[in-house]
Amino acid sequence: MVRRNPAIAELLQLQEDLNHLLCDLTVRVSGEFLGSANHWVPNIDLSEDTHEIVVKAEVPGVAQADLEVVFQEGYLQIRGEKRQPSHGDKVRYLCLERGYGKFYRTIYLTIAVDIGSARAKLAGGVLTIMLPKLSNRRKQEKIIPIEIS
């Protein structure tokens, strides 16, 4: 019989909570965290392989024309607006939980990327940004020729 240690489950939950908190620390809007009823923040996945960094952001209901991806000085910023559908006076909401409004999400990248070859695509409510890595020139050995003057 396998016994489960409740302390391990609590530690795993704490680790998950800390990971989420650290990820949220990259969210900046004029120095504030987005969290009020008027704003929403898209969830992201950030991954890498040997060739590129991939950012996936959940942006359901956001049109391509309302999205902008900017990379500057090591920061990748996803900006946009999720517009609330206009129903006029015909509809009275009984419950309104989905977030609408302007947002941006900033991610600091410590890895050098080839921004000229970056690509982004929007499909199924997920914005996928692919940033090819630059080769790490510091790890390469290069013999520097010595000139005689």
PDB file of C-alpha atoms in Angstrom:
ATOM      1  CA  MET A   1       0.000   0.000   0.000  1.00  0.00           C
ATOM      2  CA  VAL A   2       1.376   3.389  -1.039  1.00  0.00           C
ATOM      3  CA  ARG A   3       1.044   6.144   1.521  1.00  0.00           C
ATOM      4  CA  ARG A   4       0.883   9.702   0.327  1.00  0.00           C
ATOM      5  CA  ASN A   5       2.662  12.314   2.316  1.00  0.00           C
ATOM      6  CA  PRO A   6       0.427  15.411   2.610  1.00  0.00           C
ATOM      7  CA  ALA A   7       3.487  17.604   3.192  1.00  0.00           C
ATOM      8  CA  ILE A   8       4.812  16.745  -0.276  1.00  0.00           C
ATOM      9  CA  ALA A   9       1.480  17.664  -1.856  1.00  0.00           C
ATOM     10  CA  GLU A  10       1.580  21.004  -0.031  1.00  0.00           C
ATOM     11  CA  LEU A  11       5.153  21.648  -1.186  1.00  0.00           C
ATOM     12  CA  LEU A  12       4.231  20.865  -4.780  1.00  0.00           C
ATOM     13  CA  GLN A  13       1.275  23.256  -4.561  1.00  0.00           C
ATOM     14  CA  LEU A  14       3.533  25.925  -3.046  1.00  0.00           C
ATOM     15  CA  GLN A  15       6.032  25.441  -5.880  1.00  0.00           C
ATOM     16  CA  GLU A  16       3.256  25.808  -8.453  1.00  0.00           C
ATOM     17  CA  ASP A  17       1.978  28.955  -6.733  1.00  0.00           C
ATOM     18  CA  LEU A  18       5.493  30.447  -6.648  1.00  0.00           C
ATOM     19  CA  ASN A  19       6.041  29.652 -10.329  1.00  0.00           C
ATOM     20  CA  HIS A  20       2.777  31.403 -11.168  1.00  0.00           C
ATOM     21  CA  LEU A  21       3.725  34.389  -9.001  1.00  0.00           C
ATOM     22  CA  LEU A  22       7.154  34.714 -10.628  1.00  0.00           C
ATOM     23  CA  CYS A  23       5.579  34.533 -14.062  1.00  0.00           C
ATOM     24  CA  ASP A  24       3.077  37.232 -13.055  1.00  0.00           C
ATOM     25  CA  LEU A  25       5.897  39.538 -11.948  1.00  0.00           C
ATOM     26  CA  THR A  26       6.644  40.155 -15.619  1.00  0.00           C
ATOM     27  CA  VAL A  27       3.205  41.735 -16.100  1.00  0.00           C
ATOM     28  CA  ARG A  28       3.472  45.515 -16.145  1.00  0.00           C
ATOM     29  CA  VAL A  29       0.938  48.166 -17.002  1.00  0.00           C
ATOM     30  CA  SER A  30       2.152  51.640 -16.086  1.00  0.00           C
ATOM     31  CA  GLY A  31       3.697  50.121 -12.983  1.00  0.00           C
ATOM     32  CA  GLU A  32       0.511  48.335 -11.948  1.00  0.00           C
ATOM     33  CA  PHE A  33      -0.623  44.755 -12.039  1.00  0.00           C
ATOM     34  CA  LEU A  34      -3.684  44.064 -14.094  1.00  0.00           C
ATOM     35  CA  GLY A  35      -6.316  42.482 -11.988  1.00  0.00           C
ATOM     36  CA  SER A  36      -9.261  44.789 -11.735  1.00  0.00           C
ATOM     37  CA  ALA A  37     -12.614  43.967 -13.257  1.00  0.00           C
ATOM     38  CA  ASN A  38     -11.897  46.286 -16.201  1.00  0.00           C
ATOM     39  CA  HIS A  39      -8.725  44.513 -17.294  1.00  0.00           C
ATOM     40  CA  TRP A  40      -7.530  41.049 -18.053  1.00  0.00           C
ATOM     41  CA  VAL A  41      -4.135  39.513 -18.609  1.00  0.00           C
ATOM     42  CA  PRO A  42      -3.586  36.733 -21.140  1.00  0.00           C
ATOM     43  CA  ASN A  43      -2.003  33.564 -19.785  1.00  0.00           C
ATOM     44  CA  ILE A  44       1.272  32.629 -21.441  1.00  0.00           C
ATOM     45  CA  ASP A  45       3.539  29.649 -21.931  1.00  0.00           C
ATOM     46  CA  LEU A  46       7.228  30.379 -22.473  1.00  0.00           C
ATOM     47  CA  SER A  47       9.400  27.564 -23.802  1.00  0.00           C
ATOM     48  CA  GLU A  48      12.665  27.020 -25.612  1.00  0.00           C
ATOM     49  CA  ASP A  49      14.456  24.372 -27.589  1.00  0.00           C
ATOM     50  CA  THR A  50      17.922  24.438 -29.109  1.00  0.00           C
ATOM     51  CA  HIS A  51      16.852  26.738 -31.952  1.00  0.00           C
ATOM     52  CA  GLU A  52      14.211  29.144 -30.682  1.00  0.00           C
ATOM     53  CA  ILE A  53      12.151  30.618 -27.876  1.00  0.00           C
ATOM     54  CA  VAL A  54       8.393  30.190 -28.217  1.00  0.00           C
ATOM     55  CA  VAL A  55       5.789  32.314 -26.452  1.00  0.00           C
ATOM     56  CA  LYS A  56       2.146  31.251 -26.565  1.00  0.00           C
ATOM     57  CA  ALA A  57      -0.460  33.679 -25.274  1.00  0.00           C
ATOM     58  CA  GLU A  58      -4.148  32.914 -24.819  1.00  0.00           C
ATOM     59  CA  VAL A  59      -6.031  35.735 -26.527  1.00  0.00           C
ATOM     60  CA  PRO A  60      -9.478  34.315 -27.340  1.00  0.00           C
ATOM     61  CA  GLY A  61     -11.799  36.823 -28.927  1.00  0.00           C
ATOM     62  CA  VAL A  62      -9.005  39.266 -29.803  1.00  0.00           C
ATOM     63  CA  ALA A  63      -8.818  40.178 -33.484  1.00  0.00           C
ATOM     64  CA  GLN A  64      -5.477  40.249 -35.285  1.00  0.00           C
ATOM     65  CA  ALA A  65      -5.963  43.974 -35.930  1.00  0.00           C
ATOM     66  CA  ASP A  66      -6.217  44.533 -32.164  1.00  0.00           C
ATOM     67  CA  LEU A  67      -2.884  42.811 -31.370  1.00  0.00           C
ATOM     68  CA  GLU A  68       0.651  44.157 -31.464  1.00  0.00           C
ATOM     69  CA  VAL A  69       3.930  42.392 -30.657  1.00  0.00           C
ATOM     70  CA  VAL A  70       6.978  44.567 -29.950  1.00  0.00           C
ATOM     71  CA  PHE A  71      10.547  43.576 -29.043  1.00  0.00           C
ATOM     72  CA  GLN A  72      12.888  46.207 -27.646  1.00  0.00           C
ATOM     73  CA  GLU A  73      16.047  46.011 -25.530  1.00  0.00           C
ATOM     74  CA  GLY A  74      15.455  42.444 -24.375  1.00  0.00           C
ATOM     75  CA  TYR A  75      11.760  42.910 -23.597  1.00  0.00           C
ATOM     76  CA  LEU A  76       8.990  41.247 -25.574  1.00  0.00           C
ATOM     77  CA  GLN A  77       5.678  43.014 -25.190  1.00  0.00           C
ATOM     78  CA  ILE A  78       2.281  41.740 -26.295  1.00  0.00           C
ATOM     79  CA  ARG A  79      -0.305  44.524 -26.458  1.00  0.00           C
ATOM     80  CA  GLY A  80      -3.894  44.492 -27.484  1.00  0.00           C
ATOM     81  CA  GLU A  81      -7.522  44.998 -26.729  1.00  0.00           C
ATOM     82  CA  LYS A  82     -10.320  42.519 -26.270  1.00  0.00           C
ATOM     83  CA  ARG A  83     -13.443  44.398 -27.267  1.00  0.00           C
ATOM     84  CA  GLN A  84     -16.708  43.765 -25.489  1.00  0.00           C
ATOM     85  CA  PRO A  85     -19.536  42.979 -27.899  1.00  0.00           C
ATOM     86  CA  SER A  86     -22.100  45.752 -28.151  1.00  0.00           C
ATOM     87  CA  HIS A  87     -25.659  44.611 -27.568  1.00  0.00           C
ATOM     88  CA  GLY A  88     -27.193  48.020 -26.968  1.00  0.00           C
ATOM     89  CA  ASP A  89     -30.027  48.132 -24.458  1.00  0.00           C
ATOM     90  CA  LYS A  90     -31.408  44.758 -25.565  1.00  0.00           C
ATOM     91  CA  VAL A  91     -29.268  42.664 -23.216  1.00  0.00           C
ATOM     92  CA  ARG A  92     -29.055  42.739 -19.434  1.00  0.00           C
ATOM     93  CA  TYR A  93     -26.199  40.636 -18.108  1.00  0.00           C
ATOM     94  CA  LEU A  94     -27.008  38.335 -15.218  1.00  0.00           C
ATOM     95  CA  CYS A  95     -23.372  37.301 -14.907  1.00  0.00           C
ATOM     96  CA  LEU A  96     -20.332  38.825 -16.611  1.00  0.00           C
ATOM     97  CA  GLU A  97     -17.078  36.989 -15.850  1.00  0.00           C
ATOM     98  CA  ARG A  98     -15.081  37.261 -19.064  1.00  0.00           C
ATOM     99  CA  GLY A  99     -12.497  40.034 -19.141  1.00  0.00           C
ATOM    100  CA  TYR A 100     -12.456  42.815 -21.712  1.00  0.00           C
ATOM    101  CA  GLY A 101     -10.381  45.875 -22.335  1.00  0.00           C
ATOM    102  CA  LYS A 102      -6.820  46.840 -23.136  1.00  0.00           C
ATOM    103  CA  PHE A 103      -3.924  44.748 -21.931  1.00  0.00           C
ATOM    104  CA  TYR A 104      -0.256  44.240 -22.251  1.00  0.00           C
ATOM    105  CA  ARG A 105       2.113  41.586 -21.102  1.00  0.00           C
ATOM    106  CA  THR A 106       5.874  42.143 -20.891  1.00  0.00           C
ATOM    107  CA  ILE A 107       8.409  39.326 -20.837  1.00  0.00           C
ATOM    108  CA  TYR A 108      12.122  39.887 -20.247  1.00  0.00           C
ATOM    109  CA  LEU A 109      14.316  37.549 -22.275  1.00  0.00           C
ATOM    110  CA  THR A 110      17.860  36.879 -21.104  1.00  0.00           C
ATOM    111  CA  ILE A 111      18.722  34.933 -24.253  1.00  0.00           C
ATOM    112  CA  ALA A 112      19.879  36.754 -27.410  1.00  0.00           C
ATOM    113  CA  VAL A 113      17.369  36.338 -30.228  1.00  0.00           C
ATOM    114  CA  ASP A 114      17.378  37.111 -33.946  1.00  0.00           C
ATOM    115  CA  ILE A 115      14.586  39.665 -33.941  1.00  0.00           C
ATOM    116  CA  GLY A 116      14.832  40.092 -37.724  1.00  0.00           C
ATOM    117  CA  SER A 117      13.677  36.485 -38.162  1.00  0.00           C
ATOM    118  CA  ALA A 118      10.945  36.551 -35.502  1.00  0.00           C
ATOM    119  CA  ARG A 119       7.496  35.294 -36.523  1.00  0.00           C
ATOM    120  CA  ALA A 120       4.038  35.435 -34.963  1.00  0.00           C
ATOM    121  CA  LYS A 121       0.779  33.711 -35.827  1.00  0.00           C
ATOM    122  CA  LEU A 122      -2.735  33.796 -34.424  1.00  0.00           C
ATOM    123  CA  ALA A 123      -4.808  30.612 -34.566  1.00  0.00           C
ATOM    124  CA  GLY A 124      -7.619  29.284 -32.415  1.00  0.00           C
ATOM    125  CA  GLY A 125      -7.368  32.139 -29.922  1.00  0.00           C
ATOM    126  CA  VAL A 126      -3.667  31.480 -29.274  1.00  0.00           C
ATOM    127  CA  LEU A 127      -0.960  33.926 -30.332  1.00  0.00           C
ATOM    128  CA  THR A 128       2.299  32.053 -30.979  1.00  0.00           C
ATOM    129  CA  ILE A 129       5.529  34.052 -31.200  1.00  0.00           C
ATOM    130  CA  MET A 130       8.688  32.297 -32.437  1.00  0.00           C
ATOM    131  CA  LEU A 131      12.018  33.967 -31.709  1.00  0.00           C
ATOM    132  CA  PRO A 132      15.057  32.226 -33.244  1.00  0.00           C
ATOM    133  CA  LYS A 133      18.061  32.180 -30.930  1.00  0.00           C
ATOM    134  CA  LEU A 134      21.331  33.761 -31.901  1.00  0.00           C
ATOM    135  CA  SER A 135      24.290  31.460 -31.542  1.00  0.00           C
ATOM    136  CA  ASN A 136      26.186  31.999 -28.343  1.00  0.00           C
ATOM    137  CA  ARG A 137      29.369  33.516 -29.641  1.00  0.00           C
ATOM    138  CA  ARG A 138      30.988  33.514 -26.204  1.00  0.00           C
ATOM    139  CA  LYS A 139      31.151  29.732 -26.104  1.00  0.00           C
ATOM    140  CA  GLN A 140      32.825  29.460 -29.492  1.00  0.00           C
ATOM    141  CA  GLU A 141      36.577  29.351 -29.731  1.00  0.00           C
ATOM    142  CA  LYS A 142      38.146  31.614 -32.285  1.00  0.00           C
ATOM    143  CA  ILE A 143      41.840  32.001 -32.883  1.00  0.00           C
ATOM    144  CA  ILE A 144      42.713  35.638 -33.349  1.00  0.00           C
ATOM    145  CA  PRO A 145      45.598  36.139 -35.755  1.00  0.00           C
ATOM    146  CA  ILE A 146      48.482  38.240 -34.517  1.00  0.00           C
ATOM    147  CA  GLU A 147      49.765  40.822 -36.937  1.00  0.00           C
ATOM    148  CA  ILE A 148      53.377  41.876 -37.075  1.00  0.00           C
ATOM    149  CA  SER A 149      53.905  45.591 -37.294  1.00  0.00           C
TER     150      SER A 149
END
